[in-house]
Amino acid sequence: MTWHDDQARRDELYRDPYPLYDRARRAEGLTYVPEFDAWLVARDRDVREVLLRAEEFSSANALLPDIRLSEAALGILPRGFGPRPTVVSSDGAAHRRHRAPLNRGLSAARVAALVPYVRTCAAELVDGFAAAGSAEFVAAYAQRLPGLVVGRLIGLDPGDVPAAVHGGYRAEELLFRPLPPEQQAAAAEDVVALQHLLDEYVRDRRAHPRDDLCSGMVAALAPGAGELTLEQRHELVTSLQNLLIAGFLTAGALIGTMLLHLLDDDRRQWRMLCADPSLIPAAVEEAARHDTAIQAFRRTTTRPVALGGTELPAGAAVLVAYGAANRDPDRHERPGEFDITRPVNRHHLAFGTGPHGCPGSRLAREQLRVTLELLTSRLPGLRPDPGRPRPRMRPTLIHRSPEALHVTW
């Protein structure tokens, strides 16, 4: 099998991993998947076990890239910052150190204070396309709102947000999508530009702290008042880049897939939601459960362990599939159905659980809720554009979403 054949097979699995998940849940023990070079953890109980046994399942390789970088890209990236461990890729005390400022910056009170800004941004984005009668929703809204929101949370100037979001998407593309060497080099240049932008903010907040998450991270990860060392800047830039990308990738993916499923099946559930907005909280949870944005993260065993009937040696790679757990019939009735009339259910794993549970889950939920409140009241006639083909999902496990979603009203 050639590299291109292998990539095509991997992309096929990424676009629709659910048949593989079904087989893996029914199999005895864990299923080894060559395309992932990892053991697939697909049953809800096994996924929860891994997430709660963090000392035996390390997160150091949680986001291992799919792509081997070209010499050109490898020559450009050292001009930037990192890589260093982040909250996603650290364990134990190091993880708790990275996590603490995020817990404070994404507290219930902080998120509540941010919701009026979410509403304002959402309304402005809809105002920008409402009169046109049609739009490509992913580009016009789903990819834009979370960038504005996480930019505000971090403390970015609104004028810097588009460049920051662009650099974040380019980082994901560079590490997880096959590109020709010259395109890899161009993506690497964009990533380095993002890192230098974030370094400017880090150094500014050291000198002039504000009431924002960037200042909180500087104070927590580099305590003191002196000039930041180069190593501190590397760590802070890497952590900020991770926060930025995680913040807009996940929420943007959830917004896009949520609307995709609501408008499916002759718009039956969309019409139901417009008629009864009290269903919005249930729709948010069902969207997160049914088509989880972060489908899976990697873990590596730190010692020999038994999991799901399989004996794993130390150093074994496992792919912990939240998306598979969220369709486990032992946990959810009719797991393959998208149904917003289910009772509000937060017992899914769309945002993980345990020490690495997503600290931004509250903010993501608020963006989904505000989006549904706005669209059901402003654009109740929303429907898929009949002149466009059915949307295809992106070939990725870290922000499952439609590539494009053309709608009309």
Coordinates of C-alpha atoms in Angstrom, one line a residue, residues 127-379:
D127 CA -26.5 40.9 10.4
G128 CA -23.7 40.6 8.0
F129 CA -25.4 37.9 5.9
A130 CA -29.1 37.9 6.8
A131 CA -30.2 40.2 4.0
A132 CA -28.5 38.1 1.3
G133 CA -31.0 35.2 1.7
S134 CA -28.2 32.6 1.6
A135 CA -24.8 31.9 3.1
E136 CA -22.1 29.4 3.5
F137 CA -22.6 29.1 7.3
V138 CA -19.3 27.6 8.3
A139 CA -17.2 30.4 6.9
A140 CA -19.8 33.2 7.6
Y141 CA -20.5 32.2 11.2
A142 CA -19.3 28.9 12.7
Q143 CA -15.6 29.6 12.1
R144 CA -15.8 33.3 13.1
L145 CA -17.8 33.5 16.4
P146 CA -15.5 31.3 18.5
G147 CA -12.5 33.1 17.3
L148 CA -13.9 36.4 18.4
V149 CA -14.9 35.0 21.7
V150 CA -11.7 33.2 22.6
G151 CA -9.8 36.3 21.4
R152 CA -11.7 38.4 23.9
L153 CA -11.1 35.9 26.6
I154 CA -7.4 35.9 26.0
G155 CA -7.3 39.6 25.6
L156 CA -6.5 40.0 21.9
D157 CA -7.2 43.2 20.1
P158 CA -10.2 42.6 17.8
G159 CA -8.0 43.7 14.9
D160 CA -5.6 40.8 15.6
V161 CA -8.2 38.1 15.9
P162 CA -8.5 37.3 12.1
A163 CA -4.8 36.8 11.8
A164 CA -4.7 34.7 15.0
V165 CA -7.5 32.5 13.8
H166 CA -5.9 32.1 10.4
G167 CA -2.6 31.1 12.0
G168 CA -4.4 28.6 14.2
Y169 CA -6.1 26.9 11.3
R170 CA -2.8 26.8 9.5
A171 CA -1.2 25.1 12.5
E172 CA -3.8 22.3 12.4
E173 CA -3.5 22.0 8.7
L174 CA 0.3 21.8 8.8
L175 CA 0.3 19.0 11.4
F176 CA -2.7 16.9 10.4
R177 CA -3.2 17.4 6.6
P178 CA -1.0 16.2 3.7
L179 CA 0.5 19.2 1.9
P180 CA 3.1 19.5 -0.8
P181 CA 6.5 20.8 0.6
E182 CA 6.0 24.4 -0.7
Q183 CA 2.5 24.6 0.9
Q184 CA 3.9 23.1 4.2
A185 CA 6.5 25.9 4.1
A186 CA 3.8 28.6 3.6
A187 CA 1.8 27.1 6.5
A188 CA 4.9 27.1 8.7
E189 CA 5.4 30.8 7.9
D190 CA 1.9 31.5 9.1
V191 CA 2.3 29.5 12.3
V192 CA 5.5 31.4 13.1
A193 CA 3.7 34.7 12.5
L194 CA 1.0 33.6 14.9
Q195 CA 3.6 32.7 17.5
H196 CA 5.4 36.0 17.3
L197 CA 2.0 37.8 17.6
L198 CA 1.3 35.8 20.8
D199 CA 4.8 36.6 22.1
E200 CA 4.1 40.3 21.8
Y201 CA 1.0 39.8 24.0
V202 CA 2.9 37.7 26.5
R203 CA 5.7 40.3 26.9
D204 CA 3.2 43.2 27.0
R205 CA 1.1 41.5 29.7
R206 CA 4.3 41.0 31.8
A207 CA 4.9 44.7 31.7
H208 CA 1.2 45.8 31.8
P209 CA -1.0 43.1 33.3
R210 CA -4.8 43.4 32.6
D211 CA -7.9 41.5 33.6
D212 CA -7.6 38.9 30.9
L213 CA -6.6 35.3 30.6
C214 CA -3.3 36.1 28.9
S215 CA -2.3 38.1 32.0
G216 CA -3.5 35.2 34.2
M217 CA -1.4 32.7 32.3
V218 CA 1.7 34.9 32.5
A219 CA 1.3 35.3 36.2
A220 CA 0.7 31.6 36.8
L221 CA 3.3 30.1 34.5
A222 CA 6.0 32.7 35.0
P223 CA 5.6 34.1 38.6
G224 CA 7.5 37.2 39.5
A225 CA 8.0 40.6 38.0
G226 CA 11.3 40.4 36.1
E227 CA 11.7 40.2 32.3
L228 CA 10.5 36.9 30.9
T229 CA 13.2 34.4 30.0
L230 CA 13.3 32.9 26.6
E231 CA 12.2 29.5 28.0
Q232 CA 9.2 31.2 29.7
R233 CA 8.2 32.9 26.5
H234 CA 8.4 29.5 24.6
E235 CA 6.1 27.9 27.2
L236 CA 3.7 30.8 27.3
V237 CA 3.4 31.1 23.6
T238 CA 2.9 27.4 23.2
S239 CA 0.2 27.3 25.9
L240 CA -1.6 30.4 24.4
Q241 CA -1.5 28.9 20.9
N242 CA -3.0 25.7 22.3
L243 CA -5.7 27.6 24.1
L244 CA -6.6 29.7 21.1
I245 CA -6.8 26.8 18.7
A246 CA -8.7 24.5 21.1
G247 CA -11.1 27.4 21.9
F248 CA -12.2 28.1 18.3
L249 CA -11.7 24.6 16.7
T250 CA -14.0 22.8 19.1
A251 CA -16.8 25.4 19.4
G252 CA -16.7 26.1 15.7
A253 CA -17.0 22.4 14.8
L254 CA -19.9 22.0 17.3
I255 CA -21.8 24.9 15.8
G256 CA -21.5 23.6 12.3
T257 CA -22.4 20.0 13.0
M258 CA -25.3 21.1 15.3
L259 CA -26.9 23.1 12.5
L260 CA -26.2 20.3 10.0
H261 CA -28.2 17.8 12.0
L262 CA -30.9 20.1 12.9
L263 CA -31.6 20.9 9.3
D264 CA -31.5 17.2 8.3
D265 CA -34.5 14.9 8.0
D266 CA -36.7 17.5 6.3
R267 CA -35.9 20.1 9.0
R268 CA -38.3 18.3 11.4
Q269 CA -36.2 19.0 14.5
W270 CA -35.3 22.5 13.4
R271 CA -39.0 23.3 13.1
M272 CA -39.6 21.7 16.4
L273 CA -36.9 23.9 18.0
C274 CA -38.3 27.1 16.4
A275 CA -41.8 26.2 17.8
D276 CA -40.4 25.4 21.3
P277 CA -37.2 27.2 22.2
S278 CA -37.3 25.5 25.6
L279 CA -35.7 22.6 23.8
I280 CA -32.5 24.5 23.1
P281 CA -30.6 23.2 26.2
A282 CA -31.4 19.6 25.1
A283 CA -30.4 20.4 21.5
V284 CA -27.0 21.7 22.7
E285 CA -26.3 18.5 24.6
E286 CA -27.6 16.2 21.9
A287 CA -25.4 18.0 19.3
A288 CA -22.4 17.5 21.5
R289 CA -23.1 13.9 22.1
H290 CA -24.3 12.8 18.7
D291 CA -21.3 14.1 16.6
T292 CA -18.6 15.0 19.1
A293 CA -16.2 17.7 17.9
I294 CA -13.1 16.1 19.4
Q295 CA -13.6 12.5 18.4
A296 CA -10.5 11.1 20.0
F297 CA -7.2 11.9 21.8
R298 CA -4.2 9.7 22.2
R299 CA -2.8 8.3 25.4
T300 CA 0.3 6.2 26.1
T301 CA 0.5 3.5 28.8
T302 CA 3.1 4.2 31.4
R303 CA 3.2 0.6 32.7
P304 CA 1.7 -2.8 31.7
V305 CA -2.1 -2.5 32.1
A306 CA -5.2 -4.5 31.4
L307 CA -8.0 -2.5 29.6
G308 CA -11.2 -3.8 28.2
G309 CA -10.0 -7.4 28.1
T310 CA -6.7 -6.6 26.4
E311 CA -3.3 -6.7 28.1
L312 CA -1.2 -3.7 27.0
P313 CA 2.6 -3.3 27.6
A314 CA 4.2 -0.1 28.8
G315 CA 4.5 2.4 25.9
A316 CA 1.4 1.2 24.0
A317 CA -0.5 3.8 22.1
V318 CA -4.3 4.0 22.6
L319 CA -6.8 6.2 20.8
V320 CA -9.5 7.2 23.3
A321 CA -12.6 7.7 21.2
Y322 CA -15.1 10.0 22.9
G323 CA -17.2 9.9 19.7
A324 CA -17.5 6.1 20.0
A325 CA -18.3 6.3 23.7
N326 CA -21.1 8.8 23.0
R327 CA -22.8 6.2 20.7
D328 CA -22.4 3.3 23.1
P329 CA -25.8 1.5 23.4
D330 CA -24.9 0.5 26.9
R331 CA -24.9 4.1 27.9
H332 CA -27.4 5.8 25.5
E333 CA -30.7 4.6 24.1
R334 CA -30.9 4.7 20.3
P335 CA -27.4 6.1 20.3
G336 CA -27.2 6.6 16.5
E337 CA -30.2 8.8 16.4
F338 CA -30.0 12.6 16.7
D339 CA -33.0 13.5 18.9
I340 CA -33.4 16.8 20.6
T341 CA -36.4 15.6 22.6
R342 CA -34.1 13.5 24.8
P343 CA -34.0 14.7 28.4
V344 CA -31.1 17.1 28.9
N345 CA -28.2 14.8 29.3
R346 CA -24.7 15.9 30.3
H347 CA -23.5 12.4 31.0
H348 CA -21.8 12.2 27.7
L349 CA -18.1 12.5 27.0
A350 CA -18.0 15.2 24.4
F351 CA -15.9 17.3 26.7
G352 CA -14.1 14.4 28.3
T353 CA -14.0 13.7 32.1
G354 CA -11.5 13.4 34.8
P355 CA -8.3 15.5 35.2
H356 CA -8.3 16.4 31.4
G357 CA -12.0 17.3 31.2
C358 CA -12.3 20.4 28.9
P359 CA -12.1 23.6 31.0
G360 CA -13.8 25.5 28.2
S361 CA -17.0 23.3 28.1
R362 CA -19.1 25.9 29.8
L363 CA -18.1 28.6 27.3
A364 CA -18.6 26.3 24.3
R365 CA -22.2 25.4 25.5
E366 CA -23.0 29.1 25.9
Q367 CA -21.9 29.8 22.3
L368 CA -24.1 27.0 21.0
R369 CA -27.1 28.2 23.1
V370 CA -26.7 31.8 22.0
T371 CA -26.4 30.6 18.4
L372 CA -29.7 28.6 18.5
E373 CA -31.6 31.4 20.3
L374 CA -30.5 33.9 17.7
L375 CA -31.0 31.7 14.6
T376 CA -34.4 30.3 15.6
S377 CA -35.7 33.8 16.3
R378 CA -34.1 35.6 13.3
L379 CA -34.0 33.0 10.6

